[in-house]
Coordinates of C-alpha atoms in Angstrom, one line a residue:
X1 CA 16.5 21.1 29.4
X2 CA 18.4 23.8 31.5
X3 CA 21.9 23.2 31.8
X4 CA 23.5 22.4 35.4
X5 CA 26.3 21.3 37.1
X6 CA 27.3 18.9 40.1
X7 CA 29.3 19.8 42.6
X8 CA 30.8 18.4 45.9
X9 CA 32.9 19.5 48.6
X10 CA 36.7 17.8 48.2
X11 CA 35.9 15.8 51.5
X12 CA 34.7 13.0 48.4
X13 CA 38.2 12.2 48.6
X14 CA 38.2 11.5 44.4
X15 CA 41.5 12.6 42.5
X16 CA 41.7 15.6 40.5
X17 CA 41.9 13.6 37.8
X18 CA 38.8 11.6 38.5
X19 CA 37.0 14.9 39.0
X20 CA 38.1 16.3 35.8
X21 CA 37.2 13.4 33.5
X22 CA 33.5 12.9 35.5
X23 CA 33.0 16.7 35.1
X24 CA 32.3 16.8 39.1
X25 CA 33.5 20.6 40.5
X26 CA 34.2 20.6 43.7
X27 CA 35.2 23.4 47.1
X28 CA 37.7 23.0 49.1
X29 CA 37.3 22.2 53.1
X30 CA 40.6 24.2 55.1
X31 CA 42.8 22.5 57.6
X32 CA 45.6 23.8 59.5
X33 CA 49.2 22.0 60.0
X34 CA 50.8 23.4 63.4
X35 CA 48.8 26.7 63.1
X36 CA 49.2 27.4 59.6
X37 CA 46.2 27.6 57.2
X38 CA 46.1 25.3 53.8
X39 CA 42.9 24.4 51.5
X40 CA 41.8 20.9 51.7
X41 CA 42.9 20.4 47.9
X42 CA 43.4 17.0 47.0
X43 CA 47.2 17.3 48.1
X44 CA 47.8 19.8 46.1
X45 CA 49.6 22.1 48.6
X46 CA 50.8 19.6 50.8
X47 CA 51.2 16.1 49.2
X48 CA 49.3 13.1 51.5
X49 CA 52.9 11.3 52.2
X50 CA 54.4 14.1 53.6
X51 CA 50.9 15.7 55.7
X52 CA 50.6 12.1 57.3
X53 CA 54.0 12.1 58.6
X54 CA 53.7 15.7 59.6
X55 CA 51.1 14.1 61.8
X56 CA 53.3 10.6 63.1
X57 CA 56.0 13.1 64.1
X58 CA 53.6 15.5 66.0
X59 CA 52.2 18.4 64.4
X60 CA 48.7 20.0 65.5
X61 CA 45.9 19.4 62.9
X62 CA 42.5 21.7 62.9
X63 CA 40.3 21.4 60.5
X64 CA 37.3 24.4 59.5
X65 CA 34.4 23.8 56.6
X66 CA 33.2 25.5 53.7
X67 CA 31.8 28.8 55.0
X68 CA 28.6 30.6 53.4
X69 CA 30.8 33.5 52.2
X70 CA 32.6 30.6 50.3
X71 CA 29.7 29.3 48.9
X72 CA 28.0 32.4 47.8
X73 CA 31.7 33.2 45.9
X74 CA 31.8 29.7 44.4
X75 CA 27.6 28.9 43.5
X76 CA 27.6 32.7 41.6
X77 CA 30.5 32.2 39.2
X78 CA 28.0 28.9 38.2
X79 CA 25.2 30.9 37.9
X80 CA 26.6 33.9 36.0
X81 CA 27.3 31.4 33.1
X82 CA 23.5 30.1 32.9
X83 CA 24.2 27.1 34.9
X84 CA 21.4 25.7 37.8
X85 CA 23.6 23.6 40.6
X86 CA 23.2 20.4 42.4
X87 CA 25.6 20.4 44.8
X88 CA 25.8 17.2 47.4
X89 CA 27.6 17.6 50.8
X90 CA 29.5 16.3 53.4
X91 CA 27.5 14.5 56.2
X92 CA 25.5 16.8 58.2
X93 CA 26.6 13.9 61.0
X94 CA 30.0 15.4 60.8
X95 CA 29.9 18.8 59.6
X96 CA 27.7 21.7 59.8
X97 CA 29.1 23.1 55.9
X98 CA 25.4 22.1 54.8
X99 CA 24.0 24.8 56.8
X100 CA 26.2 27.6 55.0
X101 CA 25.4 25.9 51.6
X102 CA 22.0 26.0 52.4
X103 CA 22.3 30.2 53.6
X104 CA 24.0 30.8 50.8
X105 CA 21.3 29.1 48.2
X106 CA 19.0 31.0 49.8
X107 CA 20.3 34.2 49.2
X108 CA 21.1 33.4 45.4
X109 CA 17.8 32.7 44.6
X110 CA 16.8 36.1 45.5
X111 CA 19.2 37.5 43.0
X112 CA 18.8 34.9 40.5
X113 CA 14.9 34.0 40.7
X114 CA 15.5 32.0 37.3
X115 CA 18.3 30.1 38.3
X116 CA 18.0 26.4 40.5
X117 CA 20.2 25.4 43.2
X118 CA 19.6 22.0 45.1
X119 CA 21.6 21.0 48.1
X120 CA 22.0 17.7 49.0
X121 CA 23.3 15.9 52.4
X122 CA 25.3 13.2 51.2
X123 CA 25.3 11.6 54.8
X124 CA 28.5 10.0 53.6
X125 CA 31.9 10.7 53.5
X126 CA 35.3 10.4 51.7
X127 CA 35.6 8.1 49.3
X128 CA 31.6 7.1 49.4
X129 CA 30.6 10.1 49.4
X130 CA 32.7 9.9 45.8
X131 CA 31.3 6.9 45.1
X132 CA 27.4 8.7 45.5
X133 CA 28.8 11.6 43.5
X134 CA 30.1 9.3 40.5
X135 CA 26.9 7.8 40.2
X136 CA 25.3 11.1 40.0
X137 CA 27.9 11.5 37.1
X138 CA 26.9 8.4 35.0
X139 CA 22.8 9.2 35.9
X140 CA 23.4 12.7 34.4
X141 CA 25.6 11.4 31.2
X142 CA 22.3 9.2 31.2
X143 CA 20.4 11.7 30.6
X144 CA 18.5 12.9 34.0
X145 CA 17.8 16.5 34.6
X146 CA 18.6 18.3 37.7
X147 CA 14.8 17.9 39.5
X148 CA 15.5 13.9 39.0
X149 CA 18.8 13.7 40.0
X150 CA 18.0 15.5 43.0
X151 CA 15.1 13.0 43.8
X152 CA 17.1 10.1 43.1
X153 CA 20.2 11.3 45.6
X154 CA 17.8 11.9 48.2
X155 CA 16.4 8.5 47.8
X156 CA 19.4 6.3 47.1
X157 CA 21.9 7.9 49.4
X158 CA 21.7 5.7 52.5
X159 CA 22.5 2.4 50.2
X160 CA 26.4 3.6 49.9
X161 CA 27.4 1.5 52.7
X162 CA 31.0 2.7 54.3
X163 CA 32.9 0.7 56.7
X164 CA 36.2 2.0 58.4
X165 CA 38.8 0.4 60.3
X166 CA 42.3 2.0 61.9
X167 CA 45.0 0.3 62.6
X168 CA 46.6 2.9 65.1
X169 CA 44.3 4.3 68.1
X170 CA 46.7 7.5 68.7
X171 CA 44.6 9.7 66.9
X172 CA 41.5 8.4 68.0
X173 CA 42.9 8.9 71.3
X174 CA 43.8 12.4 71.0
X175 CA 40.7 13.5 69.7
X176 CA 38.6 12.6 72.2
X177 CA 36.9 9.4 70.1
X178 CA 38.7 6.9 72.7
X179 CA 39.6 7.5 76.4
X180 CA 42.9 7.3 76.9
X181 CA 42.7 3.9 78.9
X182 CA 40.8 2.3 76.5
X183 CA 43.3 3.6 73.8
X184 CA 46.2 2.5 76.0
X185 CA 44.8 -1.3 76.8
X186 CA 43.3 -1.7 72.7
X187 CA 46.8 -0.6 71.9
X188 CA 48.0 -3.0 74.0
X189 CA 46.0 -5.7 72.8
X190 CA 46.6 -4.7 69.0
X191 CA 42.9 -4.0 68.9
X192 CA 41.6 -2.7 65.4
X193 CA 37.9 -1.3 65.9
X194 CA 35.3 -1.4 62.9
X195 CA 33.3 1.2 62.6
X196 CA 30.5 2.2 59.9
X197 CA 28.2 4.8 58.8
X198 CA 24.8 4.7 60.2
X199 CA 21.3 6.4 58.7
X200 CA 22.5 9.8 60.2
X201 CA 25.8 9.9 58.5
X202 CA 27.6 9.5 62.2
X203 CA 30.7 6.3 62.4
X204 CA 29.4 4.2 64.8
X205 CA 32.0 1.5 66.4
X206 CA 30.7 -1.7 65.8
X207 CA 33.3 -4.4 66.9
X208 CA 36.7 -4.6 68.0
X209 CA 38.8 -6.8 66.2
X210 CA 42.0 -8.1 67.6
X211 CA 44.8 -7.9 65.0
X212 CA 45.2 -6.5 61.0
X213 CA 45.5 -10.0 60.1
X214 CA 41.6 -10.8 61.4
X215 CA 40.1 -7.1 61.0
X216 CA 40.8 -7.1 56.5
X217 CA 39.1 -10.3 55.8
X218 CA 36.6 -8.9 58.9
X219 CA 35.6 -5.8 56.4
X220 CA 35.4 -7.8 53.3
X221 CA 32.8 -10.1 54.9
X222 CA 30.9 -6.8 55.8
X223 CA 30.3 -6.0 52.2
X224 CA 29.5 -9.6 51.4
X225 CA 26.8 -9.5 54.0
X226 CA 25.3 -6.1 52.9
X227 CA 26.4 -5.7 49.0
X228 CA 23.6 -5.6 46.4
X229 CA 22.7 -9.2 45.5
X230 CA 25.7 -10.5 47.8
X231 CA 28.7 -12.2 46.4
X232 CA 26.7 -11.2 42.6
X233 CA 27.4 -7.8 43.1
X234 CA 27.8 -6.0 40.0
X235 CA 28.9 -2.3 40.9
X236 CA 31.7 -0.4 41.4
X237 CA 33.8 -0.5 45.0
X238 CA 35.8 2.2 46.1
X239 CA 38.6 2.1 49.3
X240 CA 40.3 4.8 51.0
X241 CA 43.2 4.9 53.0
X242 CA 45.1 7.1 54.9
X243 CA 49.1 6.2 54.8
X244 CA 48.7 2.5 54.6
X245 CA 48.5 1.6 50.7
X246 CA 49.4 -2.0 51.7
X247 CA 46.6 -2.6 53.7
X248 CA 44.3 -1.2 51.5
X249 CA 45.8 -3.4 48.7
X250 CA 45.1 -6.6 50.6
X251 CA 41.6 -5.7 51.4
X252 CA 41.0 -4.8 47.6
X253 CA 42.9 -7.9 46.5
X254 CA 40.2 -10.0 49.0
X255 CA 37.2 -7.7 47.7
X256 CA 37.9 -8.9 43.8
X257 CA 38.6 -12.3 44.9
X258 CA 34.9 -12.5 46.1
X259 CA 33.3 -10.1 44.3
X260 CA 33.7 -11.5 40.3
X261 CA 31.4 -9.7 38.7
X262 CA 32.8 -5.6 39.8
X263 CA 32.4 -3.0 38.2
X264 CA 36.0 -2.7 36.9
X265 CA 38.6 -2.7 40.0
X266 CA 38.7 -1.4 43.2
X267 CA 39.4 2.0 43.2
X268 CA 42.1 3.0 45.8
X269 CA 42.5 6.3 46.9
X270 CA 43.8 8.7 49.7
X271 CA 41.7 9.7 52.6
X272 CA 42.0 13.9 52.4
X273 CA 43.9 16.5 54.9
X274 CA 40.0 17.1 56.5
X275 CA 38.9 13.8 57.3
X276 CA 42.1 12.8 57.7
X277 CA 43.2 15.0 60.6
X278 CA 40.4 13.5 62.5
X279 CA 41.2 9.7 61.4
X280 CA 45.0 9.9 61.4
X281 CA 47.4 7.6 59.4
X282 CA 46.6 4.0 59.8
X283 CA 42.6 3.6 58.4
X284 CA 41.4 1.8 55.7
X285 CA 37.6 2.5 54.3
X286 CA 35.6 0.4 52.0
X287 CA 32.8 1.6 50.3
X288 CA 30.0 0.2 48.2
X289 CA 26.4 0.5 47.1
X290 CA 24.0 -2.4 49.4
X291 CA 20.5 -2.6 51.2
X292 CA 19.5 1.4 52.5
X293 CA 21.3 1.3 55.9
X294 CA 19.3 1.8 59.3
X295 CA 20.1 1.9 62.8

């Protein structure tokens, strides 16, 4: 069996430490804070707390992806150590990194003929794109060589189920996902929108919920409508959250309550510098393995 490696992109929102002990490598997305350029590394450089209330008190976020020059860099140091690749990435409904992972594999090959690279679009993100990419992690410790592990992300992806909800509009607003008079009356109206991922790996808004208080117990009947085998469900759950631990507390507190047979406990963990410049403080994400989502 040749020996091979998985990889992500850091937008899987996992610790470092999670990353180490799975054996998951992962590249880092770029952001800039008020013009200046850091990597997306886990909150490395800039620690979640303070990039969050960089953003409350104003500052400018952009955010850039993985370019192919990047990946050709990162793929060959694999590949000079006798190592084929599967790397999995960010949602192609969010990010066009796929296609310079895909430019650069290309290339590769013709320099390493006897070497495999296979690229996967998670069609997820964050922390379910983390939970894909720990899965991939057990199947491998399982046993499962690359081909197979390849064919069974391809074909199990869409059943990680992600549902988001925010809890402040503003930067929803000033990105361009709300109008500004819909931002301005939803505010208004303490309005909490719940969106998911659909079959292209876009958020779709689904409902609009009208307080916190309604919107957590809202999510956690979401997962107990779509979970593998319902209220049996025996996996793991991850949530993500971006500056708002206690919220994401109380919807993990609700999710173990109903859910007795998890895998272990929620996981909790911070929504990144990319996917959080778009989401802004305020959003909680749950995350779980259910029925192959559709349209």
């Amino acid at each position: 069996m040749s020996k091979f490696i998985i990889s992500c992109c850091s937008t899987a929102d996992l610790t470092e430490e999670h990353f180490k002990q799975r054996d998951i490598h992962y590249i880092c997305f770029h952001y800039e804070l008020d013009g200046k350029s850091y990597p997306d590394d886990l909150g490395k450089t800039i620690a979640f707390p303070d990039f969050y209330a960089a953003m409350q008190n104003g500052a400018e976020t952009k955010t850039s992806q993985v370019n192919t020059e990047e990946y050709l860099q990162y793929f060959e140091g694999f590949l000079k150590e006798g190592y084929d690749i599967l790397h999995v990435c960010l949602s192609s409904g969010l990010s066009g990194t796929i296609n310079s992972a895909m430019i650069a594999r290309n290339e590769l090959l013709e320099r390493y003929p006897d070497r495999k690279i296979c690229i996967v679009d998670s069609l997820g993100a964050s922390s379910g794109y983390g939970l894909l990419m720990d899965k991939l992690a057990d199947l491998r410790d399982e046993g499962m060589d690359l081909e197979e592990l390849c064919r069974w992300a391809e074909q199990n992806k869409l059943k990680v189920h992600h549902w988001f909800f925010s809890t402040d509009l503003t930067f929803y607003i000033k990105g361009g996902r709300i109008s500004k008079t819909s931002g301005m009356i939803g505010t208004m109206l303490n309005i909490c929108p719940l969106l998911n991922m659909d079959q292209t790996g876009k958020l779709v808004p689904r409902q609009k919920i009208r307080s916190k208080k309604k919107v957590i117990p809202k999510i956690v009947q979401m997962m107990q409508e779509n979970a593998d085998n319902g209220l049996e469900y025996a996996d793991k759950c991850y949530i993500s959250q971006s500056a708002c631990y206690e919220d994401a507390k109380a919807v993990a507190e609700l999710v173990e309550q109903s859910f007795p047979h998890l895998k272990g406990r929620v996981e909790i963990n911070d929504i990144g510098t990319t996917i959080g410049s778009h989401t802004g403080p305020g959003t909680v994400a749950l995350f779980f393995w259910g029925c192959e989502r559709t349209d």
